[in-house]
Amino acid sequence: MPDSHLPSVDELLSIAVNALGGSERQGQKSMVKAVQKAIDDEEHLAVQAGTGTGKSLAYLVPSIRHAMDSESPVVISTATIALQRQLVDRDLPRLSEALGKELPHEPTFAILKGRRNYLCRYKATAGWPEEDEQDQLFDPREVSATGRMVQRIQEWAEETETGDRDELVPGVSEQAWRQFSVSAQECLGATRCPSGAECFAELARARAGEVDVVVTNHALLAIDAMGDLPVLPEHEVVVVDEAHELVDRVTSVVTSELSESSVALAVRRVGRLIEQPIADQLLEAGEDLKALLAAAPPGRIDELPEVLGLTLSLIRDTAWRCVTALGPRGADKDDPDKAGQRKAAFTALDEVHDTAVRMLDAYGHASESDRAEVVWLDAGTDRRPPVLRVAPLSVSGMLRDRLFGERTVVLTSATLALGGTFDALARQWGLGDPPAGTSGTSGTPGGPGGSSGSGGSADDKRRGRGWQGIDVGSPFDHARAGILYVAKHLPQPGRDGLPQQYLDEITELIEAAGGRTLGLFSSMRAAKAATEALRERLDVPLLCQGDDSTMLLVKQFAEDEPTCLFGTLSLWQGVDVPGPSLRLVIIDRVPFPRPDDPLTSARQRHVAARGGNGFMSVAANHAALLLAQGAGRLLRAQADKGVIAVLDPRLATARYSGFLLGSLPPFWRTTDPAVPRAALKRLAGES
């Protein structure tokens, strides 16, 4: 129960809003109450909060109050570095100062990242196994560039107080950074490492254990939840911001890969620590894998070819022989240099061995519905050899057991209710379907016109943890501020690039808007093709993702009103440009995953094998999330107005169009080409 001596969340929110010079918003107040109730009731909560709601403040206030009350930190997890920096550099310092006089002490906070993000003092000053230099392919320019980066890291290492890689501006390549960092598996441990007492990663973790709010990322949250050793300090409450990305980030963490390069690295790591003939057996197995992958077609591998099975078995067995030959894992504890080399060797060998085992275990199931993982071959490039990957078909069970089963979790984003309900994402998170009659639909808790949903798996119910889904709305009047135009008269998009009619439509819309356009394309090829074709037709500056760093391109786009910016995936979610520089968002096609994408296609088939609708559960959900994110680029401030133009007629004509439209903000809708052109011309005249 909350401490009666502490101010209520309503009082704290009012103090914070007044101190920060803002104004109270109904959606923000509703979210604060819902988060506090979830914490008090130990119940999971999904909150859809539109842009401009002030959701960061809405979850930080009850989080800080709980940390004070329970003397236990609250973990805030984000998907992007930008939001982490916003929380740590802007939101939390201002909020802590505002609330400090009302609470037992001024709230404290810290950021915690994975060990790889911190400089390893021991590795920077002592001998260590050579890192993989083959990625450079002996390109003298890259060798020289990496050398300069290494020198810059060495100079920075003498003065840094945090060892945090993000301090290095401009950044450095992964190739250079690997020479100064270690993974958690490679780390000797604070008690055995000569530099353990001053280890940057350990110091960061110690700071995190003493604060009220720990800011981290989805990947580290997953590692902490699913690993055997805790990474984060003990906590009772997690807030997952940018929760629409949680499943993809967790999937990335638990995806493994195997290639000739990873085998060769393990052989180099084991080096002279074992007899050469044993290491040579693993090297030969890696060369067999290299030859096999070079000849194999890329894509999903549904049935295990005999030759691949034999090669994977050989890698598994020879890697284990090397592990056995290394002897006991705790040996050489009095010789840090030798211990470091052995730890690095064990780490590389374990990764190779365990991945081979996992790939072999992915096969042999009685039916498709019993399959748990998918294996596929990623085609190589001139600079990168082919790679075998293995990933789970679902992470819902992992999340249910390891994340949601142990603590109260609040999940929030501007886009969580797909097709008008939270059910789709709840299933992906492992929360299960809500009971009949209480589906997680939009609305505020107990508010008019909407209901909150509750549900959860049987295991959750036994633990007393159900879940609620609420939509606290948006401060924007979407129907008055924006038009959703679907170009119903255009042909369906094909595989042969942008049709001429699409280029004509884009040209006319941009001319009506006087530039001021963000073009979101389903592929980089389409974005570049449109840029090349339209630069000859338009009189306004046209930038394309890849011309420069994305950050600089967005800055240029925001500062020069007539400028247009075309790009792909990162622009769908990463652009925040309020004001007259952005009046038109063009989306070339419904962003379904590629039909040949190994993981999503396997997931679709798996859902279908279990009696579900694979297309709707996987492809349509993916498209709905991205569409909602893309449409969310238009209105970023109260005075913003404009048009979302979707060129793909399927958004108006296909059987699934209602689901996709139900996932978007309630813009005023039209299929009449004259309406958006007239609106854009009026807006251009006002600028």
XYZ file of C-alpha atoms in Angstrom:
687
model
C 0.000 0.000 0.000
C 1.231 3.540 -0.700
C 2.748 5.564 2.126
C 0.130 8.055 3.353
C 2.914 10.455 4.349
C 3.988 10.914 0.750
C 2.097 13.349 -1.495
C -0.361 11.680 -3.882
C 0.572 11.239 -7.529
C -1.981 13.925 -8.423
C -0.247 16.385 -6.101
C 3.201 15.440 -7.385
C 2.084 15.769 -11.008
C 0.622 19.214 -10.330
C 3.856 20.334 -8.650
C 5.929 18.971 -11.521
C 3.799 20.540 -14.267
C 3.827 23.939 -12.554
C 7.580 23.800 -11.959
C 8.313 22.815 -15.538
C 6.093 25.537 -16.979
C 3.607 23.211 -18.629
C -0.134 22.769 -18.455
C -2.099 19.812 -17.154
C -3.473 17.474 -19.799
C -6.353 15.094 -19.234
C -4.580 12.186 -20.895
C -1.530 12.721 -18.725
C -3.627 12.809 -15.532
C -5.451 9.615 -16.569
C -2.154 7.871 -17.277
C -0.640 8.887 -13.926
C -3.613 7.409 -12.073
C -3.543 4.216 -14.157
C 0.200 3.681 -13.595
C -0.175 4.266 -9.846
C -3.105 1.825 -9.693
C -1.137 -0.826 -11.607
C 1.762 -0.482 -9.171
C -0.534 -0.627 -6.136
C -2.480 -3.627 -7.478
C 0.658 -5.396 -8.828
C -1.062 -5.625 -12.203
C 0.477 -5.176 -15.649
C -0.610 -2.152 -17.677
C -0.481 -1.264 -21.381
C -1.000 2.451 -22.074
C -1.396 3.972 -25.509
C -0.530 7.672 -25.153
C -0.459 9.823 -28.253
C 2.228 12.360 -29.108
C 1.937 15.411 -26.889
C 0.363 13.551 -23.959
C 3.452 13.977 -21.800
C 3.740 10.255 -21.125
C 7.315 10.450 -19.801
C 6.164 12.636 -16.908
C 3.066 10.455 -16.490
C 5.106 7.340 -15.734
C 8.078 9.023 -14.028
C 5.978 10.644 -11.284
C 4.390 7.396 -9.974
C 7.684 5.550 -10.548
C 9.580 7.993 -8.363
C 6.862 7.863 -5.723
C 7.021 4.058 -5.651
C 10.824 4.115 -5.400
C 10.575 6.406 -2.376
C 7.825 4.325 -0.796
C 9.415 0.907 -1.339
C 13.074 1.937 -1.177
C 13.452 -0.131 -4.350
C 14.490 1.295 -7.728
C 12.153 1.436 -10.701
C 13.627 0.426 -14.064
C 12.729 2.476 -17.144
C 13.518 0.685 -20.417
C 13.608 2.383 -23.831
C 14.298 1.222 -27.364
C 16.339 4.185 -28.558
C 19.402 6.058 -27.357
C 17.579 9.331 -28.120
C 14.888 8.647 -25.520
C 17.451 7.468 -22.968
C 19.332 10.712 -23.388
C 16.120 12.742 -23.145
C 15.229 11.048 -19.873
C 18.685 11.304 -18.291
C 19.765 14.693 -19.624
C 16.475 16.600 -19.558
C 13.377 15.023 -18.005
C 14.794 13.433 -14.840
C 17.076 16.325 -13.768
C 14.237 18.835 -14.058
C 11.726 16.526 -12.401
C 14.071 15.654 -9.537
C 14.654 19.310 -8.790
C 10.918 20.045 -8.944
C 9.905 17.213 -6.589
C 12.907 17.207 -4.266
C 11.314 19.435 -1.599
C 8.133 17.352 -1.479
C 9.815 13.966 -1.000
C 12.152 12.449 1.622
C 15.092 13.263 -0.649
C 15.715 14.575 -4.137
C 15.101 11.671 -6.550
C 18.256 10.119 -7.959
C 18.756 8.362 -11.272
C 21.378 6.651 -13.416
C 21.729 5.116 -16.854
C 22.895 1.512 -17.187
C 24.021 -0.127 -20.418
C 25.420 -3.468 -21.438
C 29.028 -4.208 -20.528
C 30.109 -3.874 -24.161
C 29.291 -0.143 -23.971
C 31.966 0.551 -21.351
C 35.727 0.725 -21.756
C 37.468 -2.248 -20.131
C 40.455 -0.810 -18.260
C 42.206 -4.172 -18.100
C 41.826 -4.877 -21.802
C 43.034 -1.366 -22.607
C 46.249 -1.837 -20.643
C 47.017 -5.573 -20.672
C 47.595 -8.314 -23.192
C 44.434 -9.805 -24.673
C 43.623 -12.177 -27.529
C 43.823 -10.456 -30.887
C 40.475 -9.317 -32.245
C 39.222 -10.324 -35.672
C 40.956 -8.167 -38.249
C 39.594 -10.007 -41.272
C 36.510 -7.792 -41.556
C 38.717 -5.094 -43.056
C 39.791 -7.396 -45.909
C 43.177 -5.688 -45.721
C 41.804 -2.416 -47.122
C 44.654 0.037 -46.292
C 42.212 2.928 -45.911
C 40.167 1.040 -43.331
C 43.267 -0.126 -41.489
C 44.434 3.485 -41.316
C 40.992 4.779 -40.233
C 40.724 2.109 -37.534
C 44.225 2.966 -36.325
C 43.251 6.611 -35.901
C 40.130 5.593 -33.978
C 42.162 3.303 -31.721
C 44.540 6.159 -30.961
C 41.594 8.447 -30.147
C 40.113 5.848 -27.794
C 43.484 5.468 -26.047
C 43.707 9.223 -25.488
C 40.100 9.384 -24.280
C 40.695 6.433 -21.918
C 43.179 8.564 -19.961
C 40.590 11.231 -19.155
C 37.109 9.656 -19.167
C 35.266 9.358 -15.864
C 32.525 7.009 -17.059
C 34.133 4.894 -19.815
C 30.818 5.193 -21.684
C 31.278 4.755 -25.429
C 28.633 7.395 -26.148
C 31.019 10.044 -24.803
C 33.131 9.540 -27.913
C 31.970 12.158 -30.423
C 32.298 11.552 -33.277
C 31.772 7.851 -32.683
C 34.137 5.020 -33.509
C 33.667 1.834 -35.488
C 32.759 -1.463 -33.889
C 36.085 -2.778 -35.179
C 38.012 -0.216 -33.118
C 35.802 -0.375 -30.042
C 36.033 -4.184 -29.767
C 39.708 -3.786 -28.915
C 38.762 -1.940 -25.702
C 35.592 -3.698 -24.543
C 34.487 -7.134 -23.366
C 31.154 -8.909 -23.260
C 29.659 -10.113 -20.002
C 30.732 -13.643 -20.919
C 34.349 -12.591 -21.497
C 34.650 -10.506 -18.325
C 36.915 -11.974 -15.645
C 34.697 -10.604 -12.897
C 35.374 -7.748 -10.517
C 37.007 -9.914 -7.863
C 39.471 -11.620 -10.238
C 40.305 -8.742 -12.570
C 43.308 -6.568 -11.620
C 41.259 -3.536 -12.695
C 38.056 -4.728 -11.009
C 38.069 -2.047 -8.331
C 37.960 0.714 -10.939
C 35.941 -1.103 -13.629
C 33.653 1.349 -15.429
C 30.902 -1.238 -15.965
C 30.954 -2.278 -12.314
C 30.963 1.345 -11.160
C 27.946 2.056 -13.385
C 26.151 -0.959 -11.955
C 27.000 0.114 -8.411
C 25.580 3.590 -9.088
C 22.425 2.012 -10.508
C 21.990 0.011 -7.311
C 21.840 3.185 -5.213
C 19.382 5.316 -7.194
C 15.604 5.601 -7.417
C 15.295 5.355 -11.218
C 17.481 3.216 -13.478
C 17.274 3.996 -17.208
C 18.265 1.156 -19.536
C 17.382 -0.350 -22.922
C 15.194 -3.232 -24.054
C 18.188 -5.423 -24.899
C 19.702 -5.180 -21.417
C 16.254 -5.649 -19.875
C 15.929 -8.897 -21.840
C 19.421 -10.057 -20.880
C 18.661 -9.360 -17.229
C 15.289 -11.116 -17.325
C 16.440 -14.176 -19.266
C 19.967 -14.654 -17.974
C 21.011 -16.627 -14.929
C 22.960 -13.761 -13.365
C 21.218 -10.427 -12.641
C 22.485 -7.391 -14.519
C 20.051 -4.802 -13.181
C 19.602 -4.067 -9.469
C 16.711 -5.823 -7.744
C 13.444 -4.116 -8.682
C 9.699 -4.613 -8.407
C 8.467 -2.348 -11.211
C 9.522 -1.924 -14.851
C 8.271 0.746 -17.246
C 8.780 -0.206 -20.895
C 8.608 2.923 -23.056
C 8.571 2.501 -26.854
C 6.952 -0.831 -26.005
C 5.926 -1.452 -29.622
C 9.587 -2.395 -30.216
C 9.952 -4.774 -27.275
C 9.365 -8.032 -29.176
C 11.803 -7.158 -31.976
C 14.537 -6.077 -29.534
C 14.141 -9.205 -27.416
C 14.175 -11.358 -30.556
C 17.469 -9.735 -31.588
C 18.996 -10.546 -28.193
C 18.107 -14.240 -28.451
C 19.046 -14.644 -32.137
C 22.346 -16.476 -32.674
C 24.561 -16.803 -35.731
C 27.209 -19.160 -37.035
C 29.718 -18.621 -39.808
C 33.211 -19.531 -40.826
C 34.329 -16.236 -39.246
C 32.870 -17.079 -35.821
C 34.484 -20.520 -35.942
C 37.829 -19.028 -37.006
C 37.624 -16.495 -34.157
C 37.118 -19.347 -31.676
C 40.167 -21.122 -33.120
C 42.279 -17.969 -32.786
C 41.034 -17.408 -29.244
C 41.960 -20.926 -28.189
C 45.333 -20.320 -29.845
C 48.203 -22.036 -28.056
C 46.112 -22.902 -25.026
C 45.441 -26.417 -26.342
C 47.220 -28.903 -28.586
C 47.279 -27.734 -32.208
C 45.732 -30.896 -33.760
C 42.562 -30.425 -31.672
C 42.226 -26.760 -32.695
C 42.876 -27.748 -36.316
C 39.860 -30.083 -36.247
C 37.595 -27.124 -35.423
C 39.302 -24.987 -38.063
C 38.666 -27.651 -40.710
C 35.011 -27.898 -39.653
C 34.731 -24.129 -40.097
C 36.231 -24.370 -43.576
C 33.663 -27.063 -44.432
C 30.925 -24.694 -43.278
C 32.378 -21.878 -45.385
C 32.315 -23.989 -48.552
C 28.806 -25.224 -47.829
C 27.332 -21.764 -47.165
C 29.025 -20.281 -50.228
C 27.185 -22.774 -52.446
C 23.810 -22.739 -50.669
C 20.875 -20.477 -51.651
C 19.971 -17.808 -49.078
C 16.679 -17.978 -47.224
C 14.774 -20.084 -44.742
C 15.910 -23.686 -44.234
C 12.773 -25.671 -43.434
C 14.269 -29.142 -43.639
C 17.808 -29.923 -42.502
C 19.920 -31.050 -45.498
C 22.030 -34.064 -44.635
C 25.310 -32.345 -45.487
C 24.433 -29.318 -43.309
C 23.444 -31.610 -40.460
C 26.768 -33.425 -40.680
C 28.694 -30.132 -40.776
C 26.831 -28.685 -37.783
C 27.393 -31.906 -35.854
C 31.091 -31.756 -36.679
C 31.321 -28.143 -35.466
C 29.435 -29.044 -32.286
C 31.692 -31.999 -31.522
C 35.025 -30.364 -32.376
C 34.124 -27.226 -30.408
C 33.349 -29.425 -27.403
C 36.702 -31.204 -27.770
C 38.392 -27.805 -27.622
C 36.378 -26.856 -24.517
C 37.359 -30.123 -22.851
C 41.003 -29.645 -23.810
C 41.025 -26.218 -22.138
C 40.460 -27.886 -18.774
C 38.615 -26.511 -15.729
C 37.082 -23.059 -16.236
C 38.370 -21.687 -12.952
C 42.019 -22.490 -13.608
C 44.746 -19.803 -13.728
C 42.826 -17.520 -11.387
C 46.144 -16.251 -10.003
C 47.371 -15.272 -13.472
C 44.992 -12.585 -14.825
C 46.537 -12.517 -18.307
C 46.182 -16.287 -18.726
C 42.734 -16.218 -17.102
C 41.604 -13.508 -19.546
C 42.802 -15.500 -22.529
C 41.067 -18.650 -21.286
C 37.828 -16.774 -20.556
C 37.829 -15.305 -24.066
C 38.474 -18.761 -25.528
C 35.670 -20.365 -23.509
C 33.265 -17.602 -24.556
C 33.968 -18.000 -28.277
C 33.865 -21.814 -28.120
C 30.645 -21.850 -26.098
C 28.976 -19.557 -28.617
C 29.973 -21.776 -31.549
C 29.057 -25.020 -29.765
C 25.738 -23.817 -28.339
C 24.624 -22.254 -31.624
C 25.346 -25.472 -33.538
C 23.354 -27.433 -30.931
C 20.486 -24.957 -31.165
C 20.357 -25.201 -34.950
C 20.313 -28.997 -34.881
C 17.574 -28.946 -32.244
C 15.429 -26.723 -34.479
C 14.597 -29.779 -36.606
C 13.020 -33.170 -36.058
C 9.619 -32.025 -34.772
C 6.551 -34.077 -35.586
C 4.640 -31.138 -37.051
C 5.076 -27.497 -37.989
C 3.047 -26.420 -34.955
C 5.637 -28.056 -32.649
C 8.578 -26.175 -34.162
C 10.075 -23.596 -31.791
C 12.833 -21.980 -33.866
C 13.690 -21.123 -37.448
C 17.079 -21.354 -39.169
C 17.981 -19.341 -42.239
C 20.969 -18.367 -44.363
C 21.778 -14.687 -44.807
C 23.476 -14.084 -48.138
C 26.946 -12.650 -47.954
C 28.283 -9.503 -49.591
C 31.654 -8.518 -50.998
C 32.661 -7.530 -47.469
C 30.792 -10.078 -45.364
C 30.597 -13.876 -45.748
C 27.262 -15.755 -45.581
C 25.900 -16.322 -42.068
C 23.567 -18.963 -40.636
C 21.079 -17.556 -38.111
C 18.635 -19.130 -35.672
C 15.816 -17.330 -33.864
C 12.727 -18.275 -31.856
C 9.371 -18.233 -33.608
C 7.940 -16.528 -30.522
C 9.369 -14.800 -27.473
C 6.013 -14.649 -25.685
C 6.811 -17.580 -23.400
C 10.169 -16.094 -22.398
C 8.599 -12.723 -21.650
C 5.684 -14.259 -19.753
C 7.894 -16.386 -17.522
C 10.958 -14.215 -17.055
C 9.736 -10.618 -17.297
C 6.013 -10.441 -16.523
C 6.038 -13.281 -14.014
C 8.540 -11.627 -11.680
C 7.491 -7.965 -11.458
C 4.859 -5.371 -12.338
C 5.335 -4.097 -15.885
C 3.935 -0.911 -17.434
C 4.180 -0.810 -21.233
C 3.585 2.422 -23.112
C 3.870 3.883 -26.605
C 1.940 6.097 -28.989
C 1.035 2.943 -30.950
C -0.100 -0.131 -29.045
C -3.765 -0.625 -29.937
C -3.729 -2.370 -33.317
C -7.081 -2.498 -35.020
C -8.472 -0.702 -31.976
C -7.440 -3.270 -29.322
C -4.358 -4.273 -27.365
C -4.952 -7.979 -27.957
C -2.404 -8.468 -30.761
C 0.556 -7.041 -28.853
C -0.576 -8.633 -25.594
C -0.328 -12.050 -27.249
C 3.163 -11.250 -28.553
C 4.211 -10.188 -25.040
C 2.862 -13.413 -23.548
C 0.109 -11.732 -21.558
C -2.555 -13.838 -23.273
C -6.019 -12.913 -24.477
C -8.332 -10.882 -22.246
C -11.380 -12.736 -20.942
C -14.519 -12.552 -23.094
C -16.287 -9.230 -22.778
C -13.317 -7.300 -21.401
C -11.121 -6.851 -24.463
C -8.480 -4.156 -24.123
C -10.208 -1.433 -26.113
C -9.565 2.279 -26.187
C -10.647 4.647 -23.467
C -9.539 5.865 -20.088
C -10.124 3.774 -16.971
C -13.752 4.250 -16.102
C -13.974 7.114 -18.587
C -16.856 7.770 -20.983
C -16.913 6.090 -24.352
C -14.261 3.510 -23.655
C -13.386 0.605 -21.438
C -10.194 -0.861 -20.139
C -9.329 -4.464 -20.730
C -8.045 -6.983 -18.262
C -6.712 -10.401 -18.802
C -3.630 -12.531 -18.529
C -2.503 -16.103 -18.668
C -3.632 -18.678 -16.137
C -0.189 -18.543 -14.523
C -0.467 -14.778 -14.195
C -3.893 -15.121 -12.632
C -2.567 -17.529 -10.023
C 0.131 -15.002 -9.207
C -2.493 -12.268 -9.034
C -1.099 -10.398 -12.049
C -3.689 -9.626 -14.679
C -3.324 -6.838 -17.214
C -5.147 -3.688 -18.233
C -5.076 -1.911 -21.555
C -6.047 1.759 -21.840
C -5.800 4.505 -24.432
C -5.482 7.913 -22.800
C -5.906 9.660 -26.126
C -4.029 12.577 -27.602
C -4.147 16.350 -27.108
C -4.403 16.721 -30.892
C -7.717 17.071 -32.694
C -6.678 14.752 -35.502
C -9.832 15.199 -37.564
C -9.365 18.993 -37.681
C -5.575 19.084 -37.913
C -4.902 16.324 -40.433
C -6.231 14.616 -43.534
C -5.606 10.953 -44.299
C -5.695 10.660 -48.077
C -5.642 7.221 -49.684
C -4.943 7.310 -53.431
C -7.624 4.752 -54.268
C -7.391 5.486 -58.016
C -3.760 4.362 -58.294
C -2.745 0.805 -59.305
C -1.564 -1.591 -56.625
C 2.189 -1.369 -56.024
C 4.228 -3.985 -57.855
C 7.679 -5.464 -57.467
C 9.210 -3.522 -60.346
C 9.762 -0.230 -58.585
C 7.499 2.813 -58.382
C 4.903 3.018 -61.186
C 4.867 6.219 -63.220
C 1.471 7.118 -61.748
C 3.025 7.113 -58.264
C 5.763 9.515 -59.338
C 3.138 11.805 -60.908
C 1.072 11.725 -57.707
C 4.091 12.483 -55.507
C 5.106 15.377 -57.775
C 1.671 17.008 -57.661
C 1.350 16.632 -53.892
C 4.799 18.104 -53.208
C 4.136 21.011 -55.595
C 0.869 21.718 -53.758
C 2.677 21.664 -50.410
C 5.563 23.824 -51.622
C 8.010 21.115 -50.528
C 7.735 20.476 -46.752
C 7.418 16.734 -47.361
C 8.648 13.631 -45.566
C 8.598 10.657 -47.934
C 8.469 7.275 -46.171
C 9.285 4.389 -48.495
C 9.110 0.648 -48.009
C 12.666 0.133 -49.257
C 15.822 2.133 -49.781
C 15.701 1.209 -53.453
C 12.295 2.878 -53.780
C 13.436 5.953 -51.837
C 16.497 6.401 -54.054
C 14.545 5.785 -57.261
C 11.951 8.392 -56.283
C 14.652 10.872 -55.316
C 16.489 10.444 -58.608
C 13.328 10.777 -60.701
C 11.850 13.735 -58.828
C 14.981 15.856 -58.545
C 14.556 16.507 -62.259
C 10.908 17.477 -61.827
C 10.809 19.562 -58.651
C 12.116 23.038 -57.886
C 12.518 22.357 -54.156
C 15.557 20.774 -52.424
C 15.211 16.999 -52.136
C 17.319 15.027 -49.660
C 17.598 11.258 -49.520
C 18.613 9.083 -46.602
C 22.212 8.019 -47.152
C 23.289 11.373 -48.609
C 24.654 12.229 -45.144
C 24.104 11.097 -41.569
C 20.396 10.771 -40.808
C 20.686 13.240 -37.907
C 22.167 15.932 -40.152
C 19.610 15.305 -42.904
C 16.705 15.664 -40.462
C 18.267 18.875 -39.106
C 18.598 20.311 -42.608
C 15.031 19.263 -43.420
C 13.676 20.960 -40.277
C 15.596 24.215 -40.782
C 14.724 24.838 -44.445
C 10.948 24.865 -45.040
C 10.825 23.999 -48.769
C 13.149 21.013 -48.333
C 11.851 17.440 -48.737
C 13.369 14.327 -47.165
C 12.945 10.788 -48.517
C 14.008 7.648 -46.696
C 13.091 4.331 -45.210
C 12.713 2.494 -41.899
C 14.485 4.745 -39.376
C 12.577 7.773 -40.669
C 9.243 6.026 -40.068
C 9.918 6.177 -36.337
C 12.760 8.604 -35.729
C 11.696 12.009 -37.071
C 10.350 14.739 -34.785
C 9.905 17.928 -36.817
C 7.191 20.247 -35.455
C 6.188 23.394 -37.324
C 5.743 24.415 -40.968
C 8.725 22.422 -42.291
C 6.531 19.304 -42.331
C 3.082 19.569 -43.886
C 2.943 16.363 -45.915
C 3.864 12.773 -45.110
C 3.871 10.458 -48.144
C 3.787 6.681 -47.644
C 4.423 4.742 -50.841
C 2.860 1.423 -49.817
C 1.436 -0.492 -46.880
C 4.646 -1.597 -45.089
C 4.155 -5.344 -44.993
C 7.301 -7.374 -44.283
C 8.997 -8.809 -47.346
C 7.406 -12.133 -48.364
C 10.855 -13.720 -48.404
C 11.817 -12.475 -44.934
C 12.799 -15.731 -43.198
C 11.671 -14.934 -39.679
C 8.332 -13.259 -40.373
C 7.360 -15.802 -43.037
C 8.201 -18.647 -40.640
C 6.159 -16.998 -37.906
C 3.184 -16.647 -40.250
C 3.357 -20.313 -41.165
C 3.721 -21.313 -37.513
C 0.599 -19.362 -36.507
C -1.337 -20.922 -39.397
C -0.204 -24.419 -38.361
C -1.711 -23.761 -34.941
C -5.062 -22.763 -36.454
C -4.591 -18.995 -36.445
C -4.486 -16.399 -39.203
C -0.784 -16.056 -39.940
C -1.180 -13.092 -42.255
C -3.179 -11.016 -39.779
C -1.189 -12.094 -36.698
C 2.215 -11.319 -38.198
C 2.217 -9.363 -41.473
C -0.823 -7.162 -40.790
C 0.312 -6.405 -37.229
C 3.757 -5.434 -38.533
C 2.201 -3.172 -41.167
C -0.243 -1.600 -38.710
C 2.526 -0.689 -36.265
C 4.703 0.899 -38.924
C 1.773 2.740 -40.534
C 0.791 4.204 -37.180
C 4.383 5.200 -36.486
C 4.722 6.787 -39.917
C 1.449 8.686 -39.623
C 2.599 9.895 -36.213
C 5.342 11.975 -37.850
C 2.799 14.606 -39.007
C 1.460 16.169 -35.805
C 4.223 16.899 -33.317
C 2.991 20.204 -31.828
C -0.424 21.758 -31.159
C -0.276 24.130 -34.132
C 0.737 21.469 -36.664
C -1.534 20.726 -39.620
C -1.116 18.689 -42.779
C -1.791 15.621 -44.878
C -0.885 11.936 -44.687
C -0.921 10.610 -48.252
C -0.877 6.826 -48.669
C -0.369 5.925 -52.319
C -1.238 2.239 -51.879
C -4.957 1.762 -52.736
C -5.113 -1.418 -50.661
C -5.551 0.763 -47.574
C -9.009 1.597 -48.931
C -9.943 -1.559 -50.839
C -8.396 -4.674 -49.241
C -10.281 -6.894 -46.796
C -7.756 -6.015 -44.066
C -8.029 -2.247 -44.625
C -10.406 -1.807 -41.684
C -7.851 -3.322 -39.312
C -5.084 -1.051 -40.626
C -7.262 2.069 -40.559
C -8.374 1.185 -37.036
C -4.715 1.302 -35.969
C -4.246 4.895 -37.162
C -5.105 8.157 -35.413
C -8.600 9.465 -36.294
C -7.612 11.795 -39.136
C -10.309 13.076 -41.494
C -10.289 10.586 -44.370
C -10.705 11.024 -48.100
C -9.934 9.276 -51.396
C -10.595 12.401 -53.493
C -7.255 13.644 -54.960
C -8.501 17.241 -55.096
C -9.020 17.498 -51.322
C -5.405 17.085 -50.116
C -4.053 19.263 -52.929
C -6.366 22.127 -52.016
C -5.580 21.771 -48.310
C -1.842 21.748 -48.935
C -2.056 24.846 -51.135
C -3.945 26.689 -48.379
C -1.318 25.670 -45.803
C 1.504 26.733 -48.144
C -0.140 30.130 -48.486
C -0.285 30.515 -44.702
C 3.441 29.769 -44.228
